[in-house]
mmCIF file of C-alpha atoms in Angstrom:
data_model
loop_
_atom_site.group_PDB
_atom_site.id
_atom_site.type_symbol
_atom_site.label_atom_id
_atom_site.label_comp_id
_atom_site.label_asym_id
_atom_site.label_seq_id
_atom_site.Cartn_x
_atom_site.Cartn_y
_atom_site.Cartn_z
ATOM 1 C CA MET A 1 -7.808 -24.978 13.433
ATOM 2 C CA ARG A 2 -6.665 -22.353 10.822
ATOM 3 C CA ARG A 3 -2.991 -21.156 10.956
ATOM 4 C CA PRO A 4 -2.814 -17.190 11.368
ATOM 5 C CA LEU A 5 -1.860 -15.231 8.537
ATOM 6 C CA LEU A 6 1.966 -14.265 9.278
ATOM 7 C CA LEU A 7 2.646 -10.653 8.509
ATOM 8 C CA TRP A 8 6.025 -8.985 8.565
ATOM 9 C CA TRP A 9 8.497 -7.307 6.449
ATOM 10 C CA ASP A 10 10.331 -9.652 4.344
ATOM 11 C CA ILE A 11 14.083 -8.834 4.508
ATOM 12 C CA ILE A 12 15.114 -9.401 0.839
ATOM 13 C CA VAL A 13 18.720 -9.913 -0.067
ATOM 14 C CA ASP A 14 20.241 -9.379 -3.603
ATOM 15 C CA LYS A 15 22.538 -11.633 -5.075
ATOM 16 C CA ARG A 16 25.588 -9.419 -4.624
ATOM 17 C CA SER A 17 25.016 -9.047 -0.914
ATOM 18 C CA TYR A 18 23.978 -12.880 -0.598
ATOM 19 C CA GLN A 19 27.565 -13.869 -2.282
ATOM 20 C CA ARG A 20 29.336 -11.469 -0.034
ATOM 21 C CA TYR A 21 27.772 -12.875 3.062
ATOM 22 C CA ARG A 22 28.457 -16.544 1.962
ATOM 23 C CA LYS A 23 32.211 -15.527 2.087
ATOM 24 C CA SER A 24 32.001 -13.646 5.480
ATOM 25 C CA THR A 25 33.272 -16.237 8.099
ATOM 26 C CA SER A 26 36.386 -14.587 9.601
ATOM 27 C CA THR A 27 34.221 -12.531 12.310
ATOM 28 C CA PRO A 28 31.563 -13.793 14.666
ATOM 29 C CA LEU A 29 29.055 -11.309 12.872
ATOM 30 C CA GLY A 30 30.043 -12.916 9.454
ATOM 31 C CA GLN A 31 29.584 -16.246 10.583
ATOM 32 C CA ARG A 32 26.082 -15.122 11.901
ATOM 33 C CA LEU A 33 25.305 -13.590 8.407
ATOM 34 C CA ARG A 34 26.064 -16.642 6.721
ATOM 35 C CA ALA A 35 23.828 -18.715 8.782
ATOM 36 C CA ALA A 36 20.938 -16.352 8.748
ATOM 37 C CA VAL A 37 20.646 -16.085 4.874
ATOM 38 C CA ARG A 38 18.670 -18.369 3.050
ATOM 39 C CA ARG A 39 18.199 -18.706 -0.749
ATOM 40 C CA ASN A 40 14.654 -18.008 -2.284
ATOM 41 C CA HIS A 41 14.030 -20.889 -4.202
ATOM 42 C CA GLN A 42 10.360 -19.943 -5.092
ATOM 43 C CA ASP A 43 10.888 -16.737 -6.942
ATOM 44 C CA PRO A 44 14.589 -16.172 -7.346
ATOM 45 C CA SER A 45 15.967 -13.127 -9.035
ATOM 46 C CA ILE A 46 18.899 -10.989 -8.859
ATOM 47 C CA THR A 47 17.001 -8.435 -6.631
ATOM 48 C CA ARG A 48 15.120 -11.132 -4.590
ATOM 49 C CA TYR A 49 17.926 -13.852 -4.566
ATOM 50 C CA ALA A 50 17.595 -14.632 -0.695
ATOM 51 C CA ARG A 51 16.154 -13.441 2.469
ATOM 52 C CA ILE A 52 17.348 -13.187 6.116
ATOM 53 C CA VAL A 53 15.517 -15.688 8.559
ATOM 54 C CA ARG A 54 13.776 -13.922 11.214
ATOM 55 C CA SER A 55 14.165 -14.380 14.928
ATOM 56 C CA GLY A 56 11.129 -15.600 17.053
ATOM 57 C CA ASP A 57 9.650 -12.342 17.544
ATOM 58 C CA ALA A 58 9.749 -11.805 13.598
ATOM 59 C CA ALA A 59 12.381 -9.257 14.314
ATOM 60 C CA CYS A 60 15.603 -8.843 12.365
ATOM 61 C CA PRO A 61 18.384 -11.099 14.018
ATOM 62 C CA PHE A 62 21.008 -8.275 13.449
ATOM 63 C CA LEU A 63 19.008 -5.592 15.499
ATOM 64 C CA THR A 64 20.611 -4.348 18.636
ATOM 65 C CA GLN A 65 18.668 -3.999 21.817
ATOM 66 C CA ASP A 66 18.505 -0.259 21.061
ATOM 67 C CA ARG A 67 17.010 -1.060 17.581
ATOM 68 C CA ARG A 68 19.980 -0.252 15.618
ATOM 69 C CA CYS A 69 21.446 -2.257 12.766
ATOM 70 C CA ARG A 70 24.720 -4.359 13.836
ATOM 71 C CA ILE A 71 25.732 -5.017 10.158
ATOM 72 C CA HIS A 72 25.812 -1.347 9.448
ATOM 73 C CA ALA A 73 27.639 -0.537 12.813
ATOM 74 C CA GLU A 74 30.155 -3.111 12.437
ATOM 75 C CA LEU A 75 30.533 -3.543 8.878
ATOM 76 C CA GLY A 76 29.506 -0.357 6.947
ATOM 77 C CA GLU A 77 26.651 0.641 4.841
ATOM 78 C CA GLU A 78 28.003 -0.911 1.891
ATOM 79 C CA TRP A 79 27.470 -4.446 3.561
ATOM 80 C CA LEU A 80 23.723 -3.837 3.789
ATOM 81 C CA PRO A 81 21.368 -5.517 1.340
ATOM 82 C CA ASP A 82 19.750 -3.677 -1.170
ATOM 83 C CA THR A 83 16.366 -3.698 0.695
ATOM 84 C CA CYS A 84 17.687 -1.977 3.705
ATOM 85 C CA ALA A 85 20.071 0.379 1.888
ATOM 86 C CA VAL A 86 17.392 1.965 -0.208
ATOM 87 C CA PHE A 87 14.557 1.912 2.236
ATOM 88 C CA PRO A 88 12.259 3.792 2.237
ATOM 89 C CA ARG A 89 12.858 4.482 -1.351
ATOM 90 C CA HIS A 90 11.905 2.669 -4.448
ATOM 91 C CA LEU A 91 13.890 3.348 -7.723
ATOM 92 C CA ARG A 92 12.865 2.405 -11.253
ATOM 93 C CA ALA A 93 15.135 3.064 -14.374
ATOM 94 C CA ARG A 94 13.471 4.715 -17.000
ATOM 95 C CA GLN A 95 14.564 5.761 -20.477
ATOM 96 C CA GLY A 96 17.054 8.636 -19.624
ATOM 97 C CA TRP A 97 16.060 9.129 -15.838
ATOM 98 C CA ILE A 98 15.256 7.234 -12.568
ATOM 99 C CA ASP A 99 11.886 7.278 -10.978
ATOM 100 C CA ILE A 100 12.213 7.412 -7.132
ATOM 101 C CA SER A 101 9.197 7.066 -4.720
ATOM 102 C CA ALA A 102 9.254 6.559 -0.915
ATOM 103 C CA SER A 103 7.105 4.242 1.376
ATOM 104 C CA LEU A 104 4.774 5.559 3.655
ATOM 105 C CA ALA A 105 5.914 2.919 6.110
ATOM 106 C CA CYS A 106 8.358 5.610 7.031
ATOM 107 C CA PRO A 107 6.928 7.854 9.793
ATOM 108 C CA GLU A 108 8.503 11.015 8.496
ATOM 109 C CA ILE A 109 7.592 10.370 4.697
ATOM 110 C CA ALA A 110 4.157 9.634 5.937
ATOM 111 C CA ARG A 111 4.082 12.869 7.902
ATOM 112 C CA ARG A 112 5.476 15.062 4.974
ATOM 113 C CA ALA A 113 3.395 13.474 2.229
ATOM 114 C CA LEU A 114 0.060 13.174 4.157
ATOM 115 C CA ALA A 115 0.138 16.648 5.722
ATOM 116 C CA ASN A 116 0.480 18.397 2.468
ATOM 117 C CA PRO A 117 -2.771 20.075 1.569
ATOM 118 C CA SER A 118 -1.828 20.926 -1.947
ATOM 119 C CA LYS A 119 -1.795 18.268 -4.726
ATOM 120 C CA ILE A 120 1.321 16.100 -4.783
ATOM 121 C CA THR A 121 3.360 16.664 -7.841
ATOM 122 C CA ILE A 122 6.378 14.955 -9.312
ATOM 123 C CA ALA A 123 9.592 16.802 -8.938
ATOM 124 C CA GLU A 124 12.501 16.675 -11.370
ATOM 125 C CA ALA A 125 16.335 16.835 -10.104
ATOM 126 C CA HIS A 126 19.199 16.422 -12.202
ATOM 127 C CA LEU A 127 21.801 14.166 -10.841
ATOM 128 C CA ASP A 128 25.481 13.766 -11.718
ATOM 129 C CA THR A 129 26.522 10.506 -13.026
ATOM 130 C CA VAL A 130 28.662 9.642 -10.141
ATOM 131 C CA THR A 131 25.659 9.837 -7.969
ATOM 132 C CA VAL A 132 23.350 7.664 -10.471
ATOM 133 C CA ALA A 133 26.347 4.976 -10.798
ATOM 134 C CA THR A 134 26.394 4.585 -6.991
ATOM 135 C CA MET A 135 22.496 4.026 -6.645
ATOM 136 C CA ARG A 136 21.593 0.714 -5.579
ATOM 137 C CA ALA A 137 18.536 -1.556 -6.152
ATOM 138 C CA VAL A 138 17.626 0.166 -9.357
ATOM 139 C CA GLU A 139 14.716 -1.844 -11.165
ATOM 140 C CA PRO A 140 15.500 -2.570 -15.053
ATOM 141 C CA THR A 141 14.356 -0.303 -17.528
ATOM 142 C CA LEU A 142 10.980 -1.176 -19.284
ATOM 143 C CA SER A 143 10.886 -1.087 -23.207
ATOM 144 C CA TYR A 144 10.318 2.354 -24.600
ATOM 145 C CA ASP A 145 6.952 1.605 -25.805
ATOM 146 C CA GLY A 146 5.709 -0.049 -22.445
ATOM 147 C CA GLU A 147 7.502 3.220 -20.541
ATOM 148 C CA THR A 148 5.695 5.803 -22.798
ATOM 149 C CA ALA A 149 2.329 3.891 -22.340
ATOM 150 C CA GLY A 150 2.869 3.923 -18.640
ATOM 151 C CA LEU A 151 3.695 7.426 -18.258
ATOM 152 C CA THR A 152 0.615 8.474 -20.397
ATOM 153 C CA LEU A 153 -1.705 6.238 -18.219
ATOM 154 C CA ARG A 154 0.155 7.821 -15.018
ATOM 155 C CA THR A 155 -0.358 11.276 -15.996
ATOM 156 C CA PHE A 156 -4.140 10.564 -16.718
ATOM 157 C CA ALA A 157 -4.692 8.703 -13.585
ATOM 158 C CA LEU A 158 -3.106 11.176 -11.422
ATOM 159 C CA SER A 159 -5.399 13.919 -12.769
ATOM 160 C CA LEU A 160 -8.256 11.756 -12.177
ATOM 161 C CA LEU A 161 -7.336 10.937 -8.581
ATOM 162 C CA GLN A 162 -6.637 14.778 -7.942
ATOM 163 C CA ASN A 163 -9.911 16.140 -9.420
ATOM 164 C CA ARG A 164 -11.182 17.604 -6.280
ATOM 165 C CA ARG A 165 -14.582 18.441 -7.963
ATOM 166 C CA LEU A 166 -15.635 14.902 -7.366
ATOM 167 C CA ALA A 167 -15.765 13.152 -3.995
ATOM 168 C CA LEU A 168 -12.760 10.926 -3.349
ATOM 169 C CA TRP A 169 -14.850 7.750 -3.646
ATOM 170 C CA ARG A 170 -16.025 8.652 -6.903
ATOM 171 C CA ARG A 171 -12.442 9.302 -8.170
ATOM 172 C CA LEU A 172 -11.436 6.060 -7.055
ATOM 173 C CA LEU A 173 -14.336 4.107 -8.532
ATOM 174 C CA ALA A 174 -13.753 5.988 -11.766
ATOM 175 C CA LEU A 175 -10.068 4.996 -11.580
ATOM 176 C CA GLY A 176 -11.204 1.431 -11.468
ATOM 177 C CA TYR A 177 -13.168 1.610 -14.447
ATOM 178 C CA LEU A 178 -10.515 3.295 -16.418
ATOM 179 C CA PHE A 179 -8.069 0.234 -15.231
ATOM 180 C CA GLU A 180 -10.641 -2.219 -16.079
ATOM 181 C CA MET A 181 -10.794 -1.015 -19.723
ATOM 182 C CA VAL A 182 -7.013 -0.946 -19.950
ATOM 183 C CA SER A 183 -6.684 -4.613 -18.497
ATOM 184 C CA LEU A 184 -9.413 -5.800 -20.724
ATOM 185 C CA SER A 185 -8.140 -4.131 -24.037
ATOM 186 C CA GLU A 186 -7.279 -6.799 -26.461
ATOM 187 C CA ASP A 187 -4.445 -4.988 -27.759
ATOM 188 C CA GLU A 188 -1.017 -4.763 -26.303
ATOM 189 C CA THR A 189 -1.968 -1.382 -24.794
ATOM 190 C CA GLY A 190 1.333 0.188 -26.009
ATOM 191 C CA ALA A 191 2.086 3.653 -26.756
ATOM 192 C CA ASP A 192 0.298 3.612 -29.937
ATOM 193 C CA VAL A 193 -3.024 2.270 -28.219
ATOM 194 C CA MET A 194 -3.080 4.147 -24.927
ATOM 195 C CA PRO A 195 -4.058 7.567 -25.932
ATOM 196 C CA ALA A 196 -7.151 5.786 -27.927
ATOM 197 C CA ILE A 197 -8.240 3.972 -24.779
ATOM 198 C CA LEU A 198 -7.808 7.206 -22.627
ATOM 199 C CA ASP A 199 -9.947 9.090 -25.085
ATOM 200 C CA ALA A 200 -12.693 6.420 -25.320
ATOM 201 C CA PHE A 201 -12.753 6.440 -21.292
ATOM 202 C CA THR A 202 -13.045 10.549 -21.432
ATOM 203 C CA ARG A 203 -16.028 10.215 -23.774
ATOM 204 C CA ARG A 204 -17.572 7.732 -21.434
ATOM 205 C CA MET A 205 -17.029 10.204 -18.535
ATOM 206 C CA GLU A 206 -18.362 13.206 -20.482
ATOM 207 C CA SER A 207 -21.449 11.088 -21.638
ATOM 208 C CA GLY A 208 -22.178 10.392 -17.972
ATOM 209 C CA GLU A 209 -22.112 6.538 -18.385
ATOM 210 C CA VAL A 210 -18.985 6.050 -16.088
ATOM 211 C CA MET A 211 -20.619 8.490 -13.328
ATOM 212 C CA GLY A 212 -23.926 6.883 -13.695
ATOM 213 C CA ARG A 213 -22.482 3.301 -12.853
ATOM 214 C CA ILE A 214 -20.822 4.796 -9.870
ATOM 215 C CA GLU A 215 -24.218 6.394 -8.561
ATOM 216 C CA GLU A 216 -25.768 2.776 -8.968
ATOM 217 C CA ALA A 217 -23.174 1.401 -6.442
ATOM 218 C CA PRO A 218 -25.071 0.225 -3.218
ATOM 219 C CA THR A 219 -24.160 0.941 0.192
ATOM 220 C CA LEU A 220 -23.640 -2.138 2.241
ATOM 221 C CA THR A 221 -22.203 -1.381 5.681
ATOM 222 C CA GLY A 222 -22.425 -4.925 6.953
ATOM 223 C CA MET A 223 -20.669 -6.356 4.052
ATOM 224 C CA GLN A 224 -17.858 -3.864 4.386
ATOM 225 C CA LEU A 225 -17.453 -4.379 8.075
ATOM 226 C CA GLN A 226 -17.664 -8.236 7.985
ATOM 227 C CA LEU A 227 -15.035 -8.401 5.035
ATOM 228 C CA ILE A 228 -12.672 -6.119 6.900
ATOM 229 C CA ARG A 229 -13.066 -7.754 10.190
ATOM 230 C CA ARG A 230 -12.228 -11.160 8.750
ATOM 231 C CA LEU A 231 -8.759 -9.767 7.292
ATOM 232 C CA HIS A 232 -8.093 -8.007 10.590
ATOM 233 C CA ASP A 233 -8.710 -10.985 12.637
ATOM 234 C CA GLU A 234 -6.550 -13.365 10.248
ATOM 235 C CA MET A 235 -3.488 -10.902 10.603
ATOM 236 C CA ILE A 236 -3.627 -9.217 14.042
ATOM 237 C CA SER A 237 -2.202 -11.991 16.092
ATOM 238 C CA SER A 238 1.195 -11.956 14.553
ATOM 239 C CA VAL A 239 1.486 -8.078 14.284
ATOM 240 C CA CYS A 240 4.425 -6.451 16.021
ATOM 241 C CA VAL A 241 3.800 -2.966 15.176
ATOM 242 C CA THR A 242 2.551 -1.398 18.307
ATOM 243 C CA ALA A 243 1.254 1.720 16.724
ATOM 244 C CA PHE A 244 -0.980 -0.373 14.550
ATOM 245 C CA ARG A 245 -2.249 -2.582 17.443
ATOM 246 C CA HIS A 246 -3.109 0.776 19.378
ATOM 247 C CA CYS A 247 -4.974 2.203 16.585
ATOM 248 C CA THR A 248 -7.137 -0.908 15.496
ATOM 249 C CA GLU A 249 -7.790 -1.390 19.285
ATOM 250 C CA GLN A 250 -9.203 2.127 19.294
ATOM 251 C CA CYS A 251 -11.336 1.490 16.208
ATOM 252 C CA LEU A 252 -12.963 -1.694 17.386
ATOM 253 C CA ASP A 253 -13.480 -0.139 21.093
ATOM 254 C CA GLY A 254 -14.799 2.845 19.437
ATOM 255 C CA LEU A 255 -17.619 0.679 17.468
ATOM 256 C CA ASP A 256 -18.004 -1.776 20.311
ATOM 257 C CA TYR A 257 -17.055 -4.471 18.061
ATOM 258 C CA ALA A 258 -13.977 -5.840 20.053
ATOM 259 C CA GLY A 259 -13.566 -9.484 20.953
ATOM 260 C CA ALA A 260 -15.018 -12.398 19.044
ATOM 261 C CA GLN A 261 -18.504 -11.181 18.808
ATOM 262 C CA PRO A 262 -20.213 -11.440 15.254
ATOM 263 C CA PHE A 263 -21.313 -8.500 13.286
ATOM 264 C CA THR A 264 -24.702 -7.082 14.348
ATOM 265 C CA GLU A 265 -27.258 -4.459 13.083
ATOM 266 C CA THR A 266 -26.351 -2.392 16.124
ATOM 267 C CA ILE A 267 -22.689 -2.211 15.218
ATOM 268 C CA GLY A 268 -23.489 -1.278 11.644
ATOM 269 C CA ARG A 269 -25.587 1.648 13.045
ATOM 270 C CA ARG A 270 -22.484 2.675 15.218
ATOM 271 C CA TYR A 271 -20.535 2.622 12.134
ATOM 272 C CA ASP A 272 -22.724 4.520 10.244
ATOM 273 C CA PHE A 273 -23.339 7.113 13.066
ATOM 274 C CA ALA A 274 -19.522 7.538 13.423
ATOM 275 C CA PHE A 275 -19.144 8.145 9.674
ATOM 276 C CA ASP A 276 -21.784 10.836 9.562
ATOM 277 C CA HIS A 277 -20.956 12.897 12.879
ATOM 278 C CA PHE A 278 -17.458 12.416 13.094
ATOM 279 C CA TYR A 279 -15.555 10.936 10.295
ATOM 280 C CA ARG A 280 -17.216 12.898 7.193
ATOM 281 C CA PRO A 281 -17.057 16.455 9.038
ATOM 282 C CA PHE A 282 -13.277 15.754 9.874
ATOM 283 C CA PHE A 283 -12.429 14.746 6.370
ATOM 284 C CA ARG A 284 -14.371 17.574 4.855
ATOM 285 C CA ARG A 285 -11.299 19.622 6.178
ATOM 286 C CA TYR A 286 -8.580 16.960 5.839
ATOM 287 C CA GLY A 287 -9.745 15.014 2.798
ATOM 288 C CA PHE A 288 -6.311 15.779 1.164
ATOM 289 C CA MET A 289 -4.864 13.405 3.554
ATOM 290 C CA LEU A 290 -6.676 10.382 1.934
ATOM 291 C CA GLU A 291 -6.145 11.716 -1.558
ATOM 292 C CA ASN A 292 -2.265 11.885 -0.933
ATOM 293 C CA TYR A 293 -2.347 8.434 0.371
ATOM 294 C CA LEU A 294 -3.952 7.057 -2.676
ATOM 295 C CA VAL A 295 -1.661 9.071 -4.736
ATOM 296 C CA SER A 296 1.370 7.997 -2.982
ATOM 297 C CA TYR A 297 0.225 4.360 -3.372
ATOM 298 C CA LEU A 298 -0.256 4.539 -7.110
ATOM 299 C CA LEU A 299 3.305 6.148 -7.437
ATOM 300 C CA HIS A 300 5.210 3.811 -5.199
ATOM 301 C CA HIS A 301 3.776 0.693 -6.533
ATOM 302 C CA ASP A 302 4.106 1.704 -10.226
ATOM 303 C CA ILE A 303 0.730 0.467 -10.956
ATOM 304 C CA CYS A 304 0.279 2.253 -14.191
ATOM 305 C CA PHE A 305 3.149 0.401 -15.788
ATOM 306 C CA HIS A 306 1.497 -2.982 -15.455
ATOM 307 C CA ARG A 307 -0.995 -4.539 -17.870
ATOM 308 C CA GLY A 308 -3.715 -7.190 -17.937
ATOM 309 C CA GLY A 309 -4.470 -9.189 -14.700
ATOM 310 C CA GLN A 310 -1.801 -7.614 -12.836
ATOM 311 C CA LEU A 311 -3.177 -4.069 -13.263
ATOM 312 C CA TYR A 312 -6.474 -4.883 -12.391
ATOM 313 C CA GLU A 313 -5.218 -7.007 -9.165
ATOM 314 C CA ASP A 314 -2.928 -3.773 -8.197
ATOM 315 C CA TYR A 315 -6.248 -1.930 -8.319
ATOM 316 C CA ILE A 316 -8.081 -4.469 -6.046
ATOM 317 C CA MET A 317 -5.369 -4.254 -3.502
ATOM 318 C CA MET A 318 -5.353 -0.448 -3.729
ATOM 319 C CA VAL A 319 -9.204 -0.562 -2.815
ATOM 320 C CA LEU A 320 -8.738 -3.128 -0.099
ATOM 321 C CA ASN A 321 -6.025 -1.192 1.551
ATOM 322 C CA PHE A 322 -8.275 2.129 1.213
ATOM 323 C CA ALA A 323 -11.102 0.166 2.534
ATOM 324 C CA MET A 324 -9.396 -1.200 5.526
ATOM 325 C CA LEU A 325 -7.876 2.151 6.498
ATOM 326 C CA LYS A 326 -11.281 4.104 6.042
ATOM 327 C CA THR A 327 -12.900 1.377 8.328
ATOM 328 C CA TYR A 328 -10.236 1.739 11.147
ATOM 329 C CA LEU A 329 -10.388 5.711 10.664
ATOM 330 C CA ILE A 330 -14.301 5.667 11.121
ATOM 331 C CA GLY A 331 -13.817 3.389 14.386
ATOM 332 C CA MET A 332 -11.140 5.732 15.629
ATOM 333 C CA ALA A 333 -13.233 8.684 14.953
ATOM 334 C CA ALA A 334 -15.855 7.006 17.102
ATOM 335 C CA TRP A 335 -13.510 6.514 19.919
ATOM 336 C CA HIS A 336 -11.968 10.221 19.840
ATOM 337 C CA ARG A 337 -15.050 12.004 18.465
ATOM 338 C CA GLU A 338 -14.225 15.722 18.515
ATOM 339 C CA ASN A 339 -10.591 15.035 19.523
ATOM 340 C CA PHE A 340 -9.952 13.152 16.464
ATOM 341 C CA HIS A 341 -6.639 14.628 14.934
ATOM 342 C CA PRO A 342 -4.491 14.378 11.918
ATOM 343 C CA ASP A 343 -1.594 13.284 13.723
ATOM 344 C CA MET A 344 -3.858 10.192 14.486
ATOM 345 C CA VAL A 345 -4.315 9.740 11.007
ATOM 346 C CA THR A 346 -0.851 9.692 9.899
ATOM 347 C CA ARG A 347 -0.033 7.205 12.814
ATOM 348 C CA LEU A 348 -2.567 4.562 11.391
ATOM 349 C CA ILE A 349 -1.463 4.996 7.638
ATOM 350 C CA TYR A 350 2.336 4.481 8.180
ATOM 351 C CA SER A 351 1.755 1.774 10.755
ATOM 352 C CA PHE A 352 -0.718 0.078 8.568
ATOM 353 C CA THR A 353 1.631 0.366 5.597
ATOM 354 C CA LYS A 354 4.411 -1.115 7.534
ATOM 355 C CA VAL A 355 2.334 -3.935 8.385
ATOM 356 C CA VAL A 356 0.466 -4.992 5.225
ATOM 357 C CA GLU A 357 1.766 -3.396 2.050
ATOM 358 C CA PRO A 358 5.172 -5.107 1.622
ATOM 359 C CA ASP A 359 3.956 -8.734 2.364
ATOM 360 C CA ALA A 360 3.200 -10.789 -0.530
ATOM 361 C CA ARG A 361 1.428 -13.220 1.632
ATOM 362 C CA PHE A 362 -1.216 -10.753 2.626
ATOM 363 C CA ARG A 363 -1.688 -9.697 -0.905
ATOM 364 C CA ASP A 364 -2.258 -13.486 -1.838
ATOM 365 C CA TYR A 365 -4.387 -14.174 1.027
ATOM 366 C CA ALA A 366 -6.710 -11.059 0.324
ATOM 367 C CA LEU A 367 -7.012 -11.447 -3.453
ATOM 368 C CA GLY A 368 -7.846 -15.049 -2.660
ATOM 369 C CA LEU A 369 -10.393 -14.297 -0.020
ATOM 370 C CA LEU A 370 -12.043 -11.653 -2.457
ATOM 371 C CA ALA A 371 -12.146 -14.105 -5.415
ATOM 372 C CA GLN A 372 -13.660 -16.936 -3.230
ATOM 373 C CA SER A 373 -16.183 -14.480 -2.148
ATOM 374 C CA GLY A 374 -17.119 -13.367 -5.629
ATOM 375 C CA CYS A 375 -16.156 -9.632 -4.770
ATOM 376 C CA THR A 376 -13.616 -8.648 -7.393
ATOM 377 C CA ASP A 377 -15.887 -7.236 -10.098
ATOM 378 C CA MET A 378 -16.285 -3.296 -9.890
ATOM 379 C CA MET A 379 -19.677 -3.368 -8.363
ATOM 380 C CA HIS A 380 -18.501 -5.366 -5.279
ATOM 381 C CA LEU A 381 -15.452 -3.312 -5.054
ATOM 382 C CA ALA A 382 -17.635 -0.007 -5.217
ATOM 383 C CA VAL A 383 -19.193 -1.558 -2.092
ATOM 384 C CA LEU A 384 -15.801 -1.430 -0.219
ATOM 385 C CA ILE A 385 -15.368 1.910 -1.141
ATOM 386 C CA ARG A 386 -18.750 3.886 -0.860
ATOM 387 C CA ASN A 387 -20.404 4.896 2.547
#
């Protein structure tokens, strides 16, 4: 019998907080802190030095009955580990400024980001040196060459993702071919090489080569549903996020795909019908919500600053997250029909993000499953994207 995939947020503890907790034995809470924190021996670093051991229901052991943080209440904000102190933000040091993004796992961030019909833009704000000095969990600065190349790629990738002259699935596939070119480049893809790669990709786009490959992508509903259902079944038994459970139950009920029944052509026809009659009409009006999700994902995960195999793996996970969301949304649209509402999209996306995105175990499992199935090349990823 296979063990279920356990999914929850890892409460990472930085080295400074870990050392403080190890010395705090003068109060009952301090003693509990010392006992609950364990060193991270598999992937140690200053920022991921330790973790808080979870309670039986996968919740943080320092939550009160009304879901408030006992550490913050009794000891003060400065005692929070960096992970808790900066959530839902992610901070990266650049040459002369700090990049700050926010996770869609926060319901308010998700509402603001997804509901914006205008294109997401990167805002600039000048901070005083005192504010900058007090910021916690700021990731180290990249080399000047790596940062410049990453910014160049990010600007290009954002313009591609936000090109509303193309259907969203075509934009996402084009982005994959771009990242594939960058990841396979024999050069270091530094600041002096990146413009040449982007210029070559632009010529391929203008010649119709890239779009031709995109149009060749097959539509295989059965493969999409079976893969997503397998991932869903592996994780759902340990999911504690009620909103996500409700959304996925609506999806499976809407497709009449609940329970342990295998995939059938009838289920596939229900999926296609729901896509044509409910999902597609809805997202003709609210397509900006999925675009904003992808843009937020790209920015928050710092994808454009990675290279080689990591860049392409990041793209695979971006596609997989999108494909899972799309499947859930189609099933939810089948359930709600004409009553499908943008608030339902927001609820799914923030709860889905809270469940799967921060968990390295889900990433490892999903990448392993796709590799085992031979589904990591662009043509197979296209099957997950296209309807």
